[in-house]
JSON list of C-alpha atoms in Angstrom, two decimals:
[
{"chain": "A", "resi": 1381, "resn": "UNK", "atom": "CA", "xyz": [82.86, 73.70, 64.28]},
{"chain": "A", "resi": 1382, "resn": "UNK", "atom": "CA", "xyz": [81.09, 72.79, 61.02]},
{"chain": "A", "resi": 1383, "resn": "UNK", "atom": "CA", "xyz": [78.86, 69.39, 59.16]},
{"chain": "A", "resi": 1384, "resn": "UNK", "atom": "CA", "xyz": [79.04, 68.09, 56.22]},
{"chain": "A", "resi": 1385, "resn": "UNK", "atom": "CA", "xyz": [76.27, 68.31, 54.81]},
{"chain": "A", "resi": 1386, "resn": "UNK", "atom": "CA", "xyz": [76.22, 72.24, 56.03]},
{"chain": "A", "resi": 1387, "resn": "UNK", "atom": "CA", "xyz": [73.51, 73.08, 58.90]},
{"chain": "A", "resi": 1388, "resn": "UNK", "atom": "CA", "xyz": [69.88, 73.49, 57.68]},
{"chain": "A", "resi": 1389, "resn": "UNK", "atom": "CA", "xyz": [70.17, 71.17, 54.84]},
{"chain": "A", "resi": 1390, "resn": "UNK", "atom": "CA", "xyz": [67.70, 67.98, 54.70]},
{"chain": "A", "resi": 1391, "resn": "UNK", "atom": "CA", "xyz": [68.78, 64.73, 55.13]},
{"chain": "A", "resi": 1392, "resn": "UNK", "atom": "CA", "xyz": [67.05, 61.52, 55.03]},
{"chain": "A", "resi": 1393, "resn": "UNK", "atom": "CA", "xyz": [67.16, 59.51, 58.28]},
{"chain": "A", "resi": 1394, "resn": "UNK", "atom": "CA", "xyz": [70.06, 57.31, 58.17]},
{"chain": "A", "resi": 1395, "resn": "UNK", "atom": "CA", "xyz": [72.06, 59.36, 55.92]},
{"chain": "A", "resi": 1396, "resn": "UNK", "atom": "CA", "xyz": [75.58, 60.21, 57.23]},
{"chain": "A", "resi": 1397, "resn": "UNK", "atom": "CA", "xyz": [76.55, 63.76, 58.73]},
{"chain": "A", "resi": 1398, "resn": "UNK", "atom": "CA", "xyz": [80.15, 64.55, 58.96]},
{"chain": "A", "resi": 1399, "resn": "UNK", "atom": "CA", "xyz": [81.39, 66.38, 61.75]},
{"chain": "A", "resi": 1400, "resn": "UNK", "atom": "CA", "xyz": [84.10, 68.95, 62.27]},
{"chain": "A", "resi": 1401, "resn": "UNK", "atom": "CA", "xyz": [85.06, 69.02, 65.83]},
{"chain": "A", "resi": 1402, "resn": "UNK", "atom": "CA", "xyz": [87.54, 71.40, 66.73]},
{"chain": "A", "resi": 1403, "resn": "UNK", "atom": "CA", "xyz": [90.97, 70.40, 68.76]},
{"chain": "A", "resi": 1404, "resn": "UNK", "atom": "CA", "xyz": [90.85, 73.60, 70.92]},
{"chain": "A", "resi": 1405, "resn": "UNK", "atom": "CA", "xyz": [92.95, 76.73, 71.10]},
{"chain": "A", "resi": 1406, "resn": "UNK", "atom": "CA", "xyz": [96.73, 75.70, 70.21]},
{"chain": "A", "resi": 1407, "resn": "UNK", "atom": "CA", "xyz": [97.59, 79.01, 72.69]},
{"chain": "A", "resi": 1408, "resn": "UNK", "atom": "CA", "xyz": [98.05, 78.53, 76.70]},
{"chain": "A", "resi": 1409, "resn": "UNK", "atom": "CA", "xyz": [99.12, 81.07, 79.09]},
{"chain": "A", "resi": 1410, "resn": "UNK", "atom": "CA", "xyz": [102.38, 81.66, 79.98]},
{"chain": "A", "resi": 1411, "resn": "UNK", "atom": "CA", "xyz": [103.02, 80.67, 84.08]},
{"chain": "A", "resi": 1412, "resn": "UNK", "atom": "CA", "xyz": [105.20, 83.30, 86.36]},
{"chain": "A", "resi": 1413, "resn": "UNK", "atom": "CA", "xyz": [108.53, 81.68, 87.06]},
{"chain": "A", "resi": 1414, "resn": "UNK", "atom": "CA", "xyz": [110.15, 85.48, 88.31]},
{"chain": "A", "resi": 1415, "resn": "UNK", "atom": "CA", "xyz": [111.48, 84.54, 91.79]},
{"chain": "A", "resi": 1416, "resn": "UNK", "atom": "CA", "xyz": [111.92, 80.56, 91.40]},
{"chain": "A", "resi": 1417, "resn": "UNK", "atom": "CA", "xyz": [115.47, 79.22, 91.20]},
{"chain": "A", "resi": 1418, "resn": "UNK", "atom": "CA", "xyz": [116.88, 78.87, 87.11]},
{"chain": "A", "resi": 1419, "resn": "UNK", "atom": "CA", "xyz": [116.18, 74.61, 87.00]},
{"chain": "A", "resi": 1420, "resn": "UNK", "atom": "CA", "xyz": [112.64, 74.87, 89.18]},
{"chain": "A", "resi": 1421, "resn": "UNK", "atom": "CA", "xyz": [111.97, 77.78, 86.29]},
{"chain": "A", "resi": 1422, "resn": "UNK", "atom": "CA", "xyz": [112.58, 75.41, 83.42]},
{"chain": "A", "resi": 1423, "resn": "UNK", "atom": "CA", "xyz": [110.78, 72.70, 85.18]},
{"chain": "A", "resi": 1424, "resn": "UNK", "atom": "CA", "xyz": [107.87, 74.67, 85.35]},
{"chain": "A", "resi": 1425, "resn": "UNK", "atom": "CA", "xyz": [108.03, 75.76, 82.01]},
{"chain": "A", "resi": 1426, "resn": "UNK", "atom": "CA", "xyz": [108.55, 72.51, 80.94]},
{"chain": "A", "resi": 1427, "resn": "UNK", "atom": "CA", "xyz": [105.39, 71.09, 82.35]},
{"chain": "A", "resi": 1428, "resn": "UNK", "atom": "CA", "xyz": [103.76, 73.90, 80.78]},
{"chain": "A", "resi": 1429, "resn": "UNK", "atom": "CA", "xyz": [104.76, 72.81, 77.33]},
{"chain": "A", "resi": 1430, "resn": "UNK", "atom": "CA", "xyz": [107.08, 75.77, 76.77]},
{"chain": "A", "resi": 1431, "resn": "UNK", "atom": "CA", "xyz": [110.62, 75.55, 75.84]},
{"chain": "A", "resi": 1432, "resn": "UNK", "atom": "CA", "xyz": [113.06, 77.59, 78.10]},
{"chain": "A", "resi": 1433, "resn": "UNK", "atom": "CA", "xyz": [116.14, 79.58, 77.55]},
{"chain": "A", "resi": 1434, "resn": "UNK", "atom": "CA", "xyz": [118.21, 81.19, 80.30]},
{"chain": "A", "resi": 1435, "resn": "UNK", "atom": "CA", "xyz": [120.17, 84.52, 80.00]},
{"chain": "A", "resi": 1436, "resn": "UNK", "atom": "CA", "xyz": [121.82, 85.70, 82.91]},
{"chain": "A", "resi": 1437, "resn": "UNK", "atom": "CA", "xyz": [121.33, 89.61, 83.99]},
{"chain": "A", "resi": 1438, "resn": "UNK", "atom": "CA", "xyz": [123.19, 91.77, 86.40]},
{"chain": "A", "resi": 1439, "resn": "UNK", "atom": "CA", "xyz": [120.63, 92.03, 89.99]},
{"chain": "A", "resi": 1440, "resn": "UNK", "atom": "CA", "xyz": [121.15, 92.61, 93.46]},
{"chain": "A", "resi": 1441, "resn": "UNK", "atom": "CA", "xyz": [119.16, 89.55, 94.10]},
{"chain": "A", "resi": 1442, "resn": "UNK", "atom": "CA", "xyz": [120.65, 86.10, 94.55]},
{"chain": "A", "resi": 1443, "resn": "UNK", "atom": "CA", "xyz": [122.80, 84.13, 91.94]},
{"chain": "A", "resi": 1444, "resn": "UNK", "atom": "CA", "xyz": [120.43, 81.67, 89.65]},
{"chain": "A", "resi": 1445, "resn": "UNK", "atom": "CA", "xyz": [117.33, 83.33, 90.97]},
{"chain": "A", "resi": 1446, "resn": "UNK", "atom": "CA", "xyz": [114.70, 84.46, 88.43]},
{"chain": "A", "resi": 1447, "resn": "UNK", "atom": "CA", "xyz": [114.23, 88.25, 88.22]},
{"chain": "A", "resi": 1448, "resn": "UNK", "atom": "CA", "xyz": [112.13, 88.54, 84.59]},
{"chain": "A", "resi": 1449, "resn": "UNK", "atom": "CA", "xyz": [110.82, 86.69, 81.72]},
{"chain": "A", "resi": 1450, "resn": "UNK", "atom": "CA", "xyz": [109.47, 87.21, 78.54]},
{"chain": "A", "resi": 1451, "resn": "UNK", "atom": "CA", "xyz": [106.65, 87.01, 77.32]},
{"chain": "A", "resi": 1452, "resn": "UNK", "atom": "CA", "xyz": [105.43, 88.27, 80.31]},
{"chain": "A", "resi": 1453, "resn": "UNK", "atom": "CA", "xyz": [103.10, 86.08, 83.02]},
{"chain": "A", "resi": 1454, "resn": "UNK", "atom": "CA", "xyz": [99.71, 85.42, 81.43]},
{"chain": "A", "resi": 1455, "resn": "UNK", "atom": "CA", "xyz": [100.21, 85.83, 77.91]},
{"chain": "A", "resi": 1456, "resn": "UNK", "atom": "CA", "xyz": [98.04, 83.84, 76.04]},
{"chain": "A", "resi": 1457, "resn": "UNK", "atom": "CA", "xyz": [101.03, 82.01, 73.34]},
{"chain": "A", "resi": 1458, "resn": "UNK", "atom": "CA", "xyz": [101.33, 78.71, 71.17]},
{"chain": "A", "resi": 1459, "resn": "UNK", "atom": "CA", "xyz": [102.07, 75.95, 73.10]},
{"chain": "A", "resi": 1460, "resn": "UNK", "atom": "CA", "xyz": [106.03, 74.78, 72.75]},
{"chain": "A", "resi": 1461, "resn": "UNK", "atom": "CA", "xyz": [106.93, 78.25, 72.24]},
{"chain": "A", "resi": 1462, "resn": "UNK", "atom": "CA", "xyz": [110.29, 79.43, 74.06]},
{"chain": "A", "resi": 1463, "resn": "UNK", "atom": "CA", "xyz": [109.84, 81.86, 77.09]},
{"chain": "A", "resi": 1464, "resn": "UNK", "atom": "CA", "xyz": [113.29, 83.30, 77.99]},
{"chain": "A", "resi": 1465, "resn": "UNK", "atom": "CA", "xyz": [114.25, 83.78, 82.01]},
{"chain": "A", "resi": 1466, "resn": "UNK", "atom": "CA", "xyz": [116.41, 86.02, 82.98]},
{"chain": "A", "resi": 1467, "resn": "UNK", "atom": "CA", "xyz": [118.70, 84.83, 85.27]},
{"chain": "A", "resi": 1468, "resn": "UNK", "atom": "CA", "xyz": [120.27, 86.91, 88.37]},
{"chain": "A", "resi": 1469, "resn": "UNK", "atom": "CA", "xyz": [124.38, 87.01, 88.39]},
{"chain": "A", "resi": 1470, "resn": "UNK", "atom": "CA", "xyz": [124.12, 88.10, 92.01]},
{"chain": "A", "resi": 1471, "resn": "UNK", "atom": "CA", "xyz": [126.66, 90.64, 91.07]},
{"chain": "A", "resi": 1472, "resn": "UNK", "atom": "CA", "xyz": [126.46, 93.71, 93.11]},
{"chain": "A", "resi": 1473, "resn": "UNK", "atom": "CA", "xyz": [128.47, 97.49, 93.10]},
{"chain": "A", "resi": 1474, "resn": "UNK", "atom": "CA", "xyz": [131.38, 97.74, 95.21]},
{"chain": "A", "resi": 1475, "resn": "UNK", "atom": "CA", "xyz": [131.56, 100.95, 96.73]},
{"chain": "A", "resi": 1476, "resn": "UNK", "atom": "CA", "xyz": [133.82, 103.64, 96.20]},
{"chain": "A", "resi": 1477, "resn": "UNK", "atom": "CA", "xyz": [135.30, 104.32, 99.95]},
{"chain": "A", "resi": 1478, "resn": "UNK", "atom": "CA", "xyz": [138.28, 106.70, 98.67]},
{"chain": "A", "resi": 1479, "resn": "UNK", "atom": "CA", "xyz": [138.97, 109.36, 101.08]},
{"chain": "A", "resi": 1480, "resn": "UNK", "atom": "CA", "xyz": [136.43, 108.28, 103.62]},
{"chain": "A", "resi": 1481, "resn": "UNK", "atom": "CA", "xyz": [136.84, 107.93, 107.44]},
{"chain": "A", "resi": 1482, "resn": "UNK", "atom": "CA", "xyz": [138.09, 104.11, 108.27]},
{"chain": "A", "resi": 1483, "resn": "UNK", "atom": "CA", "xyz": [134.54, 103.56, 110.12]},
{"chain": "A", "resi": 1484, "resn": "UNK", "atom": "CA", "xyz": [132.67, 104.78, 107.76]},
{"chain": "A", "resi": 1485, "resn": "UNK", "atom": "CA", "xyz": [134.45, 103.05, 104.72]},
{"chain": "A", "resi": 1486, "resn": "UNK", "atom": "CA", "xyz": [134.42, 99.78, 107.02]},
{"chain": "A", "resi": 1487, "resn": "UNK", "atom": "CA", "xyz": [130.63, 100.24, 107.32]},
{"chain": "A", "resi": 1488, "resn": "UNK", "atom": "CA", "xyz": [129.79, 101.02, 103.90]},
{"chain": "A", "resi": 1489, "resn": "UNK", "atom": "CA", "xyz": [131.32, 98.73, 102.78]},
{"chain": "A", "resi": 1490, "resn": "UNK", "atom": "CA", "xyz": [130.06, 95.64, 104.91]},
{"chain": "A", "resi": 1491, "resn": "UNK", "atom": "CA", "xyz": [126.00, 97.24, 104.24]},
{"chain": "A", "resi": 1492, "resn": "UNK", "atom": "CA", "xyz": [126.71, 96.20, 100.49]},
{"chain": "A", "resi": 1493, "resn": "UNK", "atom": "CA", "xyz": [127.09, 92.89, 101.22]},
{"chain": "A", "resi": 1494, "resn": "UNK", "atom": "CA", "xyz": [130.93, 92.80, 101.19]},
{"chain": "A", "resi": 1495, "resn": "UNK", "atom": "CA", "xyz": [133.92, 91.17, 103.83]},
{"chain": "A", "resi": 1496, "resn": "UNK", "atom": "CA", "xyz": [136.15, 94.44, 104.71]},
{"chain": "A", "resi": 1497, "resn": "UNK", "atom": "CA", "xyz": [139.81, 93.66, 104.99]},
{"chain": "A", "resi": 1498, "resn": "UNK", "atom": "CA", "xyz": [142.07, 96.85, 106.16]},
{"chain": "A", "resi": 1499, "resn": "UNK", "atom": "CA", "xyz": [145.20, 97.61, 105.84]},
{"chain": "A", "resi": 1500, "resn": "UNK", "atom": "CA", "xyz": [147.65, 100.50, 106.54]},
{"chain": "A", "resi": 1501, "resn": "UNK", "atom": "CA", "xyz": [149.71, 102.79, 104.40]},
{"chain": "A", "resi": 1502, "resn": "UNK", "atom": "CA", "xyz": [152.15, 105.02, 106.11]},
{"chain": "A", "resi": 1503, "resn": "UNK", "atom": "CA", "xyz": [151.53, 109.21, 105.70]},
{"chain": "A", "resi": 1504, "resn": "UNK", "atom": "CA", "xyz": [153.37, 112.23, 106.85]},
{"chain": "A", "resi": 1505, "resn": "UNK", "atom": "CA", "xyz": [149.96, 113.98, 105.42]},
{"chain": "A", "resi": 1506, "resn": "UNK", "atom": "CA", "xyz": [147.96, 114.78, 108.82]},
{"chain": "A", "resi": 1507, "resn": "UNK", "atom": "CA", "xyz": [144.52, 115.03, 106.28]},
{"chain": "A", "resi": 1508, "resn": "UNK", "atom": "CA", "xyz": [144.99, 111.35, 104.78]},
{"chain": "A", "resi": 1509, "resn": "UNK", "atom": "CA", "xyz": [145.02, 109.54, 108.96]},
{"chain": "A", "resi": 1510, "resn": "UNK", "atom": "CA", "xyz": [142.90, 107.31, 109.33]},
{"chain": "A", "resi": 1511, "resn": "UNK", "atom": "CA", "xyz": [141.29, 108.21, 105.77]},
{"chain": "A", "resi": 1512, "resn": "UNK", "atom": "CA", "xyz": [140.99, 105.61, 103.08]},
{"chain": "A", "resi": 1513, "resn": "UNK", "atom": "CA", "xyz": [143.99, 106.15, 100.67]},
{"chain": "A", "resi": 1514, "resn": "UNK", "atom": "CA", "xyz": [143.75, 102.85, 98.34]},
{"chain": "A", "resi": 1515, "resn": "UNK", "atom": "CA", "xyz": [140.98, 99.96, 97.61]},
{"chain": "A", "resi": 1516, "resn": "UNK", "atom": "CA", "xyz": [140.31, 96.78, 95.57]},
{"chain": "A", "resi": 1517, "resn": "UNK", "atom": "CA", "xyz": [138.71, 95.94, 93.73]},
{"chain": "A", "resi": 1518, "resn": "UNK", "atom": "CA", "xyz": [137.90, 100.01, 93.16]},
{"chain": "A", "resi": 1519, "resn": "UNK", "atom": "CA", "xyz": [134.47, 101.59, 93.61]},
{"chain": "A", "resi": 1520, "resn": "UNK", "atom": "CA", "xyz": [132.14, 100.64, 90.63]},
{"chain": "A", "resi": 1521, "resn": "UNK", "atom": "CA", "xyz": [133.52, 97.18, 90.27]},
{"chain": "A", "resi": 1522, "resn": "UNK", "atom": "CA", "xyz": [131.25, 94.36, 90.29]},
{"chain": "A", "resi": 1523, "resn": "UNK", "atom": "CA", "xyz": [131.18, 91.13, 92.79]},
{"chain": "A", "resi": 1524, "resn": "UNK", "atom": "CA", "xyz": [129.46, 89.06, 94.77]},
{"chain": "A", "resi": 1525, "resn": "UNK", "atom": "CA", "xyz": [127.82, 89.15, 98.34]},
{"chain": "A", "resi": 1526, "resn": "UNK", "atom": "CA", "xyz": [130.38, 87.75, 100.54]},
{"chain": "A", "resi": 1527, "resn": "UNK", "atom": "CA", "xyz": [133.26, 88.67, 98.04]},
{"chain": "A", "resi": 1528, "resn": "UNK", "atom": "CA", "xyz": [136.56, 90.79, 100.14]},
{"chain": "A", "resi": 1529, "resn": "UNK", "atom": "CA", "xyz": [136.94, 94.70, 99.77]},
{"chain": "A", "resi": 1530, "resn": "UNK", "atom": "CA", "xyz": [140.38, 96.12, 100.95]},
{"chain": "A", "resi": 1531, "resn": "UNK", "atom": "CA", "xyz": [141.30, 99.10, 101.90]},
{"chain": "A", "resi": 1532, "resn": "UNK", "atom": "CA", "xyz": [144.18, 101.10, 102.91]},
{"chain": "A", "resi": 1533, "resn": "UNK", "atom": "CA", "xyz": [143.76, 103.49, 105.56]},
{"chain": "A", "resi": 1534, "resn": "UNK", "atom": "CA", "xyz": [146.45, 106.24, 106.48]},
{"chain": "A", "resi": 1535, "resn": "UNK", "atom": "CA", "xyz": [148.64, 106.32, 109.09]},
{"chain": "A", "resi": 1536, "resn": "UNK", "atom": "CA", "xyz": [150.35, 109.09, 110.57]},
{"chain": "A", "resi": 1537, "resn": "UNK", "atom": "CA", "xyz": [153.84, 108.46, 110.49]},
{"chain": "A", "resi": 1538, "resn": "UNK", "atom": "CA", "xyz": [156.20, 111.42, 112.82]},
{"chain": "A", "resi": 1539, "resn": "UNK", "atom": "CA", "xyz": [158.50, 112.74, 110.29]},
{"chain": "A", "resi": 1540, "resn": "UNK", "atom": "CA", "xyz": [161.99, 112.49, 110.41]}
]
């Protein structure tokens, strides 16, 4: 990167030049862990000289997978700097099934990823048979794929 003595100066044969050789860049590019698993994420980071932290993040996709990171893939920073992965919960929305049809709650409820467990409630209310009256956990709640919904459904009971 430089002598010493500077370029185009004369020196006698023999006499000593000093030079400056540069170490490189001290920036690499940041690798794309989105989609790995949390520990092969920090492995790879790892081997890239970064340091890794983990914070977890509400997704749809599964538990411990990476869904972002930051900085972002390909960013040119100093080596040993931290890149943080964010980590999927697996949490997803349970869906509100209140005053739906029993086959269509039942189905709704197993397309999000959840185990439907039904139950009855007794009704003298011919509108609320076979009609969702009661779930938990409640619409809007979060869990995770394979986690139990139940519902109530009506049933008509003949009154007295």
């Amino acid at each position: 990167i430089r002598t010493d003595p500077g370029a185009g100066i004369r020196v006698d044969t023999g006499q000593t030049v000093k030079l400056f050789i540069s170490r490189g860049s001290n920036k690499v590019e940041v690798p794309s862990v989105i989609g790995l698993r949390d520990d092969q994420a920090l492995a790879r980071l790892t081997s890239a000289e970064f340091n890794g932290t983990v914070v977890e993040r509400d997704s749809e996709e599964p538990a411990g997978e990476v869904v972002g990171q930051s900085p972002s893939t390909g960013t040119m920073v100093k080596r040993g700097s931290t890149v943080t992965i964010f980590v999927s919960t697996g949490a997803i929305s349970v869906p509100d099934v209140l005053g739906q049809r029993r086959s269509s709650a039942v189905s709704t409820v197993k397309k999000a990823g959840f185990v439907v467990s039904v139950g009855e409630e007794p009704t003298t209310d011919p509108a609320e048979a076979n009609v969702v009256l009661n779930q938990f956990p409640p619409g809007g709640s979060r869990g995770q794929r394979g986690d139990s919904v139940t519902i109530s459904v009506g049933v008509l009971e003949p009154i007295p």
